[in-house]
JSON list of C-alpha atoms in Angstrom, two decimals:
[
{"chain": "Z", "resi": 1, "resn": "UNK", "atom": "CA", "xyz": [0.37, 8.53, 1.18]},
{"chain": "Z", "resi": 2, "resn": "UNK", "atom": "CA", "xyz": [-3.21, 5.96, 1.82]},
{"chain": "Z", "resi": 3, "resn": "UNK", "atom": "CA", "xyz": [-6.24, 6.41, 3.16]},
{"chain": "Z", "resi": 4, "resn": "UNK", "atom": "CA", "xyz": [-8.06, 3.22, 5.23]},
{"chain": "Z", "resi": 5, "resn": "UNK", "atom": "CA", "xyz": [-11.64, 3.16, 3.27]},
{"chain": "Z", "resi": 6, "resn": "UNK", "atom": "CA", "xyz": [-14.56, 0.39, 3.01]},
{"chain": "Z", "resi": 7, "resn": "UNK", "atom": "CA", "xyz": [-12.04, -2.14, 4.66]},
{"chain": "Z", "resi": 8, "resn": "UNK", "atom": "CA", "xyz": [-8.16, -1.46, 3.14]},
{"chain": "Z", "resi": 9, "resn": "UNK", "atom": "CA", "xyz": [-5.60, 0.44, 2.96]},
{"chain": "Z", "resi": 10, "resn": "UNK", "atom": "CA", "xyz": [-5.90, 2.74, -0.31]},
{"chain": "Z", "resi": 11, "resn": "UNK", "atom": "CA", "xyz": [-4.08, 5.33, -2.53]},
{"chain": "Z", "resi": 12, "resn": "UNK", "atom": "CA", "xyz": [-5.16, 8.26, -4.70]},
{"chain": "Z", "resi": 13, "resn": "UNK", "atom": "CA", "xyz": [-5.44, 8.31, -7.95]},
{"chain": "Z", "resi": 14, "resn": "UNK", "atom": "CA", "xyz": [-2.65, 10.02, -10.14]},
{"chain": "Z", "resi": 15, "resn": "UNK", "atom": "CA", "xyz": [-3.27, 13.76, -9.40]},
{"chain": "Z", "resi": 16, "resn": "UNK", "atom": "CA", "xyz": [-4.81, 16.16, -11.31]},
{"chain": "Z", "resi": 17, "resn": "UNK", "atom": "CA", "xyz": [-2.86, 19.61, -11.26]},
{"chain": "Z", "resi": 18, "resn": "UNK", "atom": "CA", "xyz": [0.23, 20.89, -9.29]},
{"chain": "Z", "resi": 19, "resn": "UNK", "atom": "CA", "xyz": [2.31, 24.21, -9.12]},
{"chain": "Z", "resi": 20, "resn": "UNK", "atom": "CA", "xyz": [5.51, 26.03, -8.04]},
{"chain": "Z", "resi": 21, "resn": "UNK", "atom": "CA", "xyz": [5.74, 27.74, -4.65]},
{"chain": "Z", "resi": 22, "resn": "UNK", "atom": "CA", "xyz": [9.18, 28.35, -4.67]},
{"chain": "Z", "resi": 23, "resn": "UNK", "atom": "CA", "xyz": [12.97, 27.86, -6.41]},
{"chain": "Z", "resi": 24, "resn": "UNK", "atom": "CA", "xyz": [15.77, 29.65, -5.34]},
{"chain": "Z", "resi": 25, "resn": "UNK", "atom": "CA", "xyz": [19.30, 28.50, -4.61]},
{"chain": "Z", "resi": 26, "resn": "UNK", "atom": "CA", "xyz": [18.78, 26.60, -0.35]},
{"chain": "Z", "resi": 27, "resn": "UNK", "atom": "CA", "xyz": [15.27, 25.23, -1.76]},
{"chain": "Z", "resi": 28, "resn": "UNK", "atom": "CA", "xyz": [12.54, 24.07, -3.75]},
{"chain": "Z", "resi": 29, "resn": "UNK", "atom": "CA", "xyz": [8.45, 24.20, -2.85]},
{"chain": "Z", "resi": 30, "resn": "UNK", "atom": "CA", "xyz": [5.79, 22.69, -4.66]},
{"chain": "Z", "resi": 31, "resn": "UNK", "atom": "CA", "xyz": [2.63, 21.42, -4.25]},
{"chain": "Z", "resi": 32, "resn": "UNK", "atom": "CA", "xyz": [0.43, 18.53, -5.86]},
{"chain": "Z", "resi": 33, "resn": "UNK", "atom": "CA", "xyz": [-3.73, 18.47, -6.03]},
{"chain": "Z", "resi": 34, "resn": "UNK", "atom": "CA", "xyz": [-5.38, 14.56, -6.11]},
{"chain": "Z", "resi": 35, "resn": "UNK", "atom": "CA", "xyz": [-9.25, 14.54, -6.89]},
{"chain": "Z", "resi": 36, "resn": "UNK", "atom": "CA", "xyz": [-11.32, 13.40, -4.46]},
{"chain": "Z", "resi": 37, "resn": "UNK", "atom": "CA", "xyz": [-12.10, 10.01, -4.08]},
{"chain": "Z", "resi": 38, "resn": "UNK", "atom": "CA", "xyz": [-13.78, 8.98, -0.67]},
{"chain": "Z", "resi": 39, "resn": "UNK", "atom": "CA", "xyz": [-15.07, 11.27, 2.32]},
{"chain": "Z", "resi": 40, "resn": "UNK", "atom": "CA", "xyz": [-12.06, 12.76, 2.93]},
{"chain": "Z", "resi": 41, "resn": "UNK", "atom": "CA", "xyz": [-12.46, 15.33, -0.49]},
{"chain": "Z", "resi": 42, "resn": "UNK", "atom": "CA", "xyz": [-9.01, 16.13, -2.76]},
{"chain": "Z", "resi": 43, "resn": "UNK", "atom": "CA", "xyz": [-5.67, 15.96, -1.00]},
{"chain": "Z", "resi": 44, "resn": "UNK", "atom": "CA", "xyz": [-3.05, 18.52, -1.87]},
{"chain": "Z", "resi": 45, "resn": "UNK", "atom": "CA", "xyz": [0.63, 17.88, -0.90]},
{"chain": "Z", "resi": 46, "resn": "UNK", "atom": "CA", "xyz": [2.93, 20.65, -0.56]},
{"chain": "Z", "resi": 47, "resn": "UNK", "atom": "CA", "xyz": [6.30, 19.50, -0.67]},
{"chain": "Z", "resi": 48, "resn": "UNK", "atom": "CA", "xyz": [9.65, 21.59, 0.50]},
{"chain": "Z", "resi": 49, "resn": "UNK", "atom": "CA", "xyz": [13.08, 20.09, -0.61]},
{"chain": "Z", "resi": 50, "resn": "UNK", "atom": "CA", "xyz": [16.17, 21.77, 0.96]},
{"chain": "Z", "resi": 51, "resn": "UNK", "atom": "CA", "xyz": [19.65, 21.42, -0.67]},
{"chain": "Z", "resi": 52, "resn": "UNK", "atom": "CA", "xyz": [21.69, 19.34, 0.30]},
{"chain": "Z", "resi": 53, "resn": "UNK", "atom": "CA", "xyz": [19.01, 17.83, 2.96]},
{"chain": "Z", "resi": 54, "resn": "UNK", "atom": "CA", "xyz": [18.62, 13.68, 2.62]},
{"chain": "Z", "resi": 55, "resn": "UNK", "atom": "CA", "xyz": [15.17, 13.65, 3.64]},
{"chain": "Z", "resi": 56, "resn": "UNK", "atom": "CA", "xyz": [12.56, 16.29, 2.52]},
{"chain": "Z", "resi": 57, "resn": "UNK", "atom": "CA", "xyz": [8.90, 17.60, 4.08]},
{"chain": "Z", "resi": 58, "resn": "UNK", "atom": "CA", "xyz": [5.30, 16.86, 3.09]},
{"chain": "Z", "resi": 59, "resn": "UNK", "atom": "CA", "xyz": [2.47, 18.73, 4.54]},
{"chain": "Z", "resi": 60, "resn": "UNK", "atom": "CA", "xyz": [-0.30, 17.17, 3.67]},
{"chain": "Z", "resi": 61, "resn": "UNK", "atom": "CA", "xyz": [-3.90, 18.63, 3.49]},
{"chain": "Z", "resi": 62, "resn": "UNK", "atom": "CA", "xyz": [-7.68, 16.77, 2.79]},
{"chain": "Z", "resi": 63, "resn": "UNK", "atom": "CA", "xyz": [-10.61, 18.82, 1.83]},
{"chain": "Z", "resi": 64, "resn": "UNK", "atom": "CA", "xyz": [-12.55, 16.82, 4.57]},
{"chain": "Z", "resi": 65, "resn": "UNK", "atom": "CA", "xyz": [-11.56, 14.22, 7.44]},
{"chain": "Z", "resi": 66, "resn": "UNK", "atom": "CA", "xyz": [-14.36, 12.60, 9.06]},
{"chain": "Z", "resi": 67, "resn": "UNK", "atom": "CA", "xyz": [-13.38, 11.60, 12.23]},
{"chain": "Z", "resi": 68, "resn": "UNK", "atom": "CA", "xyz": [-12.32, 7.81, 12.47]},
{"chain": "Z", "resi": 69, "resn": "UNK", "atom": "CA", "xyz": [-10.79, 7.91, 8.93]},
{"chain": "Z", "resi": 70, "resn": "UNK", "atom": "CA", "xyz": [-7.28, 7.28, 8.52]},
{"chain": "Z", "resi": 71, "resn": "UNK", "atom": "CA", "xyz": [-4.44, 8.44, 6.61]},
{"chain": "Z", "resi": 72, "resn": "UNK", "atom": "CA", "xyz": [-0.54, 8.61, 6.50]},
{"chain": "Z", "resi": 73, "resn": "UNK", "atom": "CA", "xyz": [2.69, 7.58, 4.40]},
{"chain": "Z", "resi": 74, "resn": "UNK", "atom": "CA", "xyz": [4.20, 4.24, 4.40]},
{"chain": "Z", "resi": 75, "resn": "UNK", "atom": "CA", "xyz": [6.84, 2.16, 3.19]},
{"chain": "Z", "resi": 76, "resn": "UNK", "atom": "CA", "xyz": [6.05, -0.62, 0.63]},
{"chain": "Z", "resi": 77, "resn": "UNK", "atom": "CA", "xyz": [6.95, -3.85, 1.86]},
{"chain": "Z", "resi": 78, "resn": "UNK", "atom": "CA", "xyz": [5.10, -6.35, -0.47]},
{"chain": "Z", "resi": 79, "resn": "UNK", "atom": "CA", "xyz": [7.17, -9.43, -0.53]},
{"chain": "Z", "resi": 80, "resn": "UNK", "atom": "CA", "xyz": [6.63, -10.27, -4.51]},
{"chain": "Z", "resi": 81, "resn": "UNK", "atom": "CA", "xyz": [8.78, -6.82, -4.53]},
{"chain": "Z", "resi": 82, "resn": "UNK", "atom": "CA", "xyz": [11.43, -7.91, -2.50]},
{"chain": "Z", "resi": 83, "resn": "UNK", "atom": "CA", "xyz": [11.93, -5.19, 0.44]},
{"chain": "Z", "resi": 84, "resn": "UNK", "atom": "CA", "xyz": [13.57, -7.21, 2.72]},
{"chain": "Z", "resi": 85, "resn": "UNK", "atom": "CA", "xyz": [16.70, -5.70, 5.14]},
{"chain": "Z", "resi": 86, "resn": "UNK", "atom": "CA", "xyz": [17.26, -4.76, 8.78]},
{"chain": "Z", "resi": 87, "resn": "UNK", "atom": "CA", "xyz": [13.76, -2.79, 9.08]},
{"chain": "Z", "resi": 88, "resn": "UNK", "atom": "CA", "xyz": [13.29, -0.39, 12.47]},
{"chain": "Z", "resi": 89, "resn": "UNK", "atom": "CA", "xyz": [9.37, 0.61, 13.21]},
{"chain": "Z", "resi": 90, "resn": "UNK", "atom": "CA", "xyz": [9.79, 2.52, 16.09]},
{"chain": "Z", "resi": 91, "resn": "UNK", "atom": "CA", "xyz": [7.00, 5.38, 17.36]},
{"chain": "Z", "resi": 92, "resn": "UNK", "atom": "CA", "xyz": [6.16, 6.97, 14.33]},
{"chain": "Z", "resi": 93, "resn": "UNK", "atom": "CA", "xyz": [8.84, 6.17, 12.40]},
{"chain": "Z", "resi": 94, "resn": "UNK", "atom": "CA", "xyz": [9.89, 2.83, 9.67]},
{"chain": "Z", "resi": 95, "resn": "UNK", "atom": "CA", "xyz": [13.14, 2.57, 8.10]},
{"chain": "Z", "resi": 96, "resn": "UNK", "atom": "CA", "xyz": [14.64, -0.04, 6.28]},
{"chain": "Z", "resi": 97, "resn": "UNK", "atom": "CA", "xyz": [18.17, -0.70, 4.67]},
{"chain": "Z", "resi": 98, "resn": "UNK", "atom": "CA", "xyz": [17.45, -3.46, 2.03]},
{"chain": "Z", "resi": 99, "resn": "UNK", "atom": "CA", "xyz": [19.72, -6.77, 1.54]},
{"chain": "Z", "resi": 100, "resn": "UNK", "atom": "CA", "xyz": [21.75, -5.95, -1.54]},
{"chain": "Z", "resi": 101, "resn": "UNK", "atom": "CA", "xyz": [20.15, -6.69, -4.65]},
{"chain": "Z", "resi": 102, "resn": "UNK", "atom": "CA", "xyz": [21.66, -8.83, -7.91]},
{"chain": "Z", "resi": 103, "resn": "UNK", "atom": "CA", "xyz": [23.93, -11.49, -7.88]},
{"chain": "Z", "resi": 104, "resn": "UNK", "atom": "CA", "xyz": [26.33, -11.69, -4.86]},
{"chain": "Z", "resi": 105, "resn": "UNK", "atom": "CA", "xyz": [25.12, -7.81, -4.25]},
{"chain": "Z", "resi": 106, "resn": "UNK", "atom": "CA", "xyz": [26.71, -6.38, -6.58]},
{"chain": "Z", "resi": 107, "resn": "UNK", "atom": "CA", "xyz": [23.90, -3.55, -7.35]},
{"chain": "Z", "resi": 108, "resn": "UNK", "atom": "CA", "xyz": [23.82, -2.65, -3.75]},
{"chain": "Z", "resi": 109, "resn": "UNK", "atom": "CA", "xyz": [20.96, -1.65, -1.48]},
{"chain": "Z", "resi": 110, "resn": "UNK", "atom": "CA", "xyz": [18.77, 0.89, -1.70]},
{"chain": "Z", "resi": 111, "resn": "UNK", "atom": "CA", "xyz": [16.83, 2.32, 1.82]},
{"chain": "Z", "resi": 112, "resn": "UNK", "atom": "CA", "xyz": [14.11, 4.83, 2.73]},
{"chain": "Z", "resi": 113, "resn": "UNK", "atom": "CA", "xyz": [12.86, 5.99, 5.49]},
{"chain": "Z", "resi": 114, "resn": "UNK", "atom": "CA", "xyz": [9.07, 8.11, 6.33]},
{"chain": "Z", "resi": 115, "resn": "UNK", "atom": "CA", "xyz": [8.51, 9.24, 9.75]},
{"chain": "Z", "resi": 116, "resn": "UNK", "atom": "CA", "xyz": [6.88, 12.12, 11.77]},
{"chain": "Z", "resi": 117, "resn": "UNK", "atom": "CA", "xyz": [8.19, 15.44, 14.30]},
{"chain": "Z", "resi": 118, "resn": "UNK", "atom": "CA", "xyz": [9.17, 12.78, 18.08]},
{"chain": "Z", "resi": 119, "resn": "UNK", "atom": "CA", "xyz": [5.99, 13.38, 19.78]},
{"chain": "Z", "resi": 120, "resn": "UNK", "atom": "CA", "xyz": [3.79, 13.03, 17.04]},
{"chain": "Z", "resi": 121, "resn": "UNK", "atom": "CA", "xyz": [0.86, 10.94, 18.10]},
{"chain": "Z", "resi": 122, "resn": "UNK", "atom": "CA", "xyz": [0.46, 8.40, 15.36]},
{"chain": "Z", "resi": 123, "resn": "UNK", "atom": "CA", "xyz": [-0.38, 4.72, 14.99]},
{"chain": "Z", "resi": 124, "resn": "UNK", "atom": "CA", "xyz": [1.76, 2.12, 12.89]},
{"chain": "Z", "resi": 125, "resn": "UNK", "atom": "CA", "xyz": [-0.54, -0.03, 11.00]},
{"chain": "Z", "resi": 126, "resn": "UNK", "atom": "CA", "xyz": [-0.07, -2.91, 8.65]},
{"chain": "Z", "resi": 127, "resn": "UNK", "atom": "CA", "xyz": [-2.15, -3.73, 5.79]},
{"chain": "Z", "resi": 128, "resn": "UNK", "atom": "CA", "xyz": [-3.23, -6.35, 3.46]},
{"chain": "Z", "resi": 129, "resn": "UNK", "atom": "CA", "xyz": [0.11, -6.32, 1.13]},
{"chain": "Z", "resi": 130, "resn": "UNK", "atom": "CA", "xyz": [2.61, -6.19, 4.09]},
{"chain": "Z", "resi": 131, "resn": "UNK", "atom": "CA", "xyz": [3.45, -2.22, 3.96]},
{"chain": "Z", "resi": 132, "resn": "UNK", "atom": "CA", "xyz": [4.05, -0.41, 7.57]},
{"chain": "Z", "resi": 133, "resn": "UNK", "atom": "CA", "xyz": [1.55, 2.80, 7.49]},
{"chain": "Z", "resi": 134, "resn": "UNK", "atom": "CA", "xyz": [2.33, 5.66, 9.94]},
{"chain": "Z", "resi": 135, "resn": "UNK", "atom": "CA", "xyz": [-1.44, 6.80, 10.27]},
{"chain": "Z", "resi": 136, "resn": "UNK", "atom": "CA", "xyz": [-3.28, 9.46, 11.22]},
{"chain": "Z", "resi": 137, "resn": "UNK", "atom": "CA", "xyz": [-6.76, 9.52, 12.83]},
{"chain": "Z", "resi": 138, "resn": "UNK", "atom": "CA", "xyz": [-9.37, 12.18, 11.50]},
{"chain": "Z", "resi": 139, "resn": "UNK", "atom": "CA", "xyz": [-6.70, 14.40, 11.15]},
{"chain": "Z", "resi": 140, "resn": "UNK", "atom": "CA", "xyz": [-7.47, 17.16, 8.24]},
{"chain": "Z", "resi": 141, "resn": "UNK", "atom": "CA", "xyz": [-3.22, 18.08, 7.83]},
{"chain": "Z", "resi": 142, "resn": "UNK", "atom": "CA", "xyz": [-0.13, 16.23, 8.98]},
{"chain": "Z", "resi": 143, "resn": "UNK", "atom": "CA", "xyz": [3.79, 16.72, 8.74]},
{"chain": "Z", "resi": 144, "resn": "UNK", "atom": "CA", "xyz": [6.02, 13.77, 7.90]},
{"chain": "Z", "resi": 145, "resn": "UNK", "atom": "CA", "xyz": [9.50, 13.72, 6.13]},
{"chain": "Z", "resi": 146, "resn": "UNK", "atom": "CA", "xyz": [11.19, 11.11, 3.61]},
{"chain": "Z", "resi": 147, "resn": "UNK", "atom": "CA", "xyz": [13.98, 10.16, 2.02]},
{"chain": "Z", "resi": 148, "resn": "UNK", "atom": "CA", "xyz": [16.56, 7.49, 0.24]},
{"chain": "Z", "resi": 149, "resn": "UNK", "atom": "CA", "xyz": [19.53, 6.76, -0.87]},
{"chain": "Z", "resi": 150, "resn": "UNK", "atom": "CA", "xyz": [21.45, 3.70, -2.39]},
{"chain": "Z", "resi": 151, "resn": "UNK", "atom": "CA", "xyz": [24.38, 2.30, -1.16]},
{"chain": "Z", "resi": 152, "resn": "UNK", "atom": "CA", "xyz": [26.47, 2.55, -4.38]},
{"chain": "Z", "resi": 153, "resn": "UNK", "atom": "CA", "xyz": [26.80, 6.18, -3.71]},
{"chain": "Z", "resi": 154, "resn": "UNK", "atom": "CA", "xyz": [28.98, 5.96, -1.32]},
{"chain": "Z", "resi": 155, "resn": "UNK", "atom": "CA", "xyz": [27.49, 7.85, 1.29]},
{"chain": "Z", "resi": 156, "resn": "UNK", "atom": "CA", "xyz": [25.92, 5.62, 3.32]},
{"chain": "Z", "resi": 157, "resn": "UNK", "atom": "CA", "xyz": [26.65, 1.73, 2.95]},
{"chain": "Z", "resi": 158, "resn": "UNK", "atom": "CA", "xyz": [25.46, -0.01, 6.25]},
{"chain": "Z", "resi": 159, "resn": "UNK", "atom": "CA", "xyz": [22.07, 0.11, 8.10]},
{"chain": "Z", "resi": 160, "resn": "UNK", "atom": "CA", "xyz": [23.64, 1.07, 11.07]},
{"chain": "Z", "resi": 161, "resn": "UNK", "atom": "CA", "xyz": [24.91, 3.82, 9.27]},
{"chain": "Z", "resi": 162, "resn": "UNK", "atom": "CA", "xyz": [21.35, 4.50, 7.85]},
{"chain": "Z", "resi": 163, "resn": "UNK", "atom": "CA", "xyz": [19.14, 4.37, 10.59]},
{"chain": "Z", "resi": 164, "resn": "UNK", "atom": "CA", "xyz": [21.63, 6.40, 12.91]},
{"chain": "Z", "resi": 165, "resn": "UNK", "atom": "CA", "xyz": [20.95, 9.11, 10.21]},
{"chain": "Z", "resi": 166, "resn": "UNK", "atom": "CA", "xyz": [17.64, 8.61, 9.68]},
{"chain": "Z", "resi": 167, "resn": "UNK", "atom": "CA", "xyz": [17.28, 9.14, 13.88]},
{"chain": "Z", "resi": 168, "resn": "UNK", "atom": "CA", "xyz": [19.71, 12.70, 14.32]},
{"chain": "Z", "resi": 169, "resn": "UNK", "atom": "CA", "xyz": [17.91, 13.69, 11.75]},
{"chain": "Z", "resi": 170, "resn": "UNK", "atom": "CA", "xyz": [14.41, 12.81, 12.76]},
{"chain": "Z", "resi": 171, "resn": "UNK", "atom": "CA", "xyz": [15.54, 14.51, 16.23]},
{"chain": "Z", "resi": 172, "resn": "UNK", "atom": "CA", "xyz": [17.19, 17.25, 15.29]},
{"chain": "Z", "resi": 173, "resn": "UNK", "atom": "CA", "xyz": [15.87, 19.16, 11.85]},
{"chain": "Z", "resi": 174, "resn": "UNK", "atom": "CA", "xyz": [11.45, 17.52, 12.18]},
{"chain": "Z", "resi": 175, "resn": "UNK", "atom": "CA", "xyz": [10.69, 20.64, 14.35]}
]
């Protein structure tokens, strides 16, 4: 999650505390707290990981949130990091299936996505390093989902499959 402050996107410094909320056979939940570094104050992440699901839920809250501040998750597309491939940007969704890496693609493709529930009000923004950010304006709390995969795991091997999986999950599991 990045915060738009002083004319640029900034990420919070390293976390200051964490705690496990639940561990069990079907899911786990934990919380990570980041120190204050802007007018929004401390940021708390509540993360839920469900067994067998490719995407995980992130509930983010801030101590306070000025009305015009922007904050949100994104995907790093900085050119020097070689994150190129089939990018899908839709209302409340950023999904990337990266071009294969290594000589002749021997290292496979990675894929990642961040998204919000359909109909959630969010603004798509691009930062100075070409990251795509799903920005919430003046929101003290918000929820988003994130996930990733790797083509050599054998489960998802094409960009069409990845983007279909992302959209199906988003439509059926973000209520």
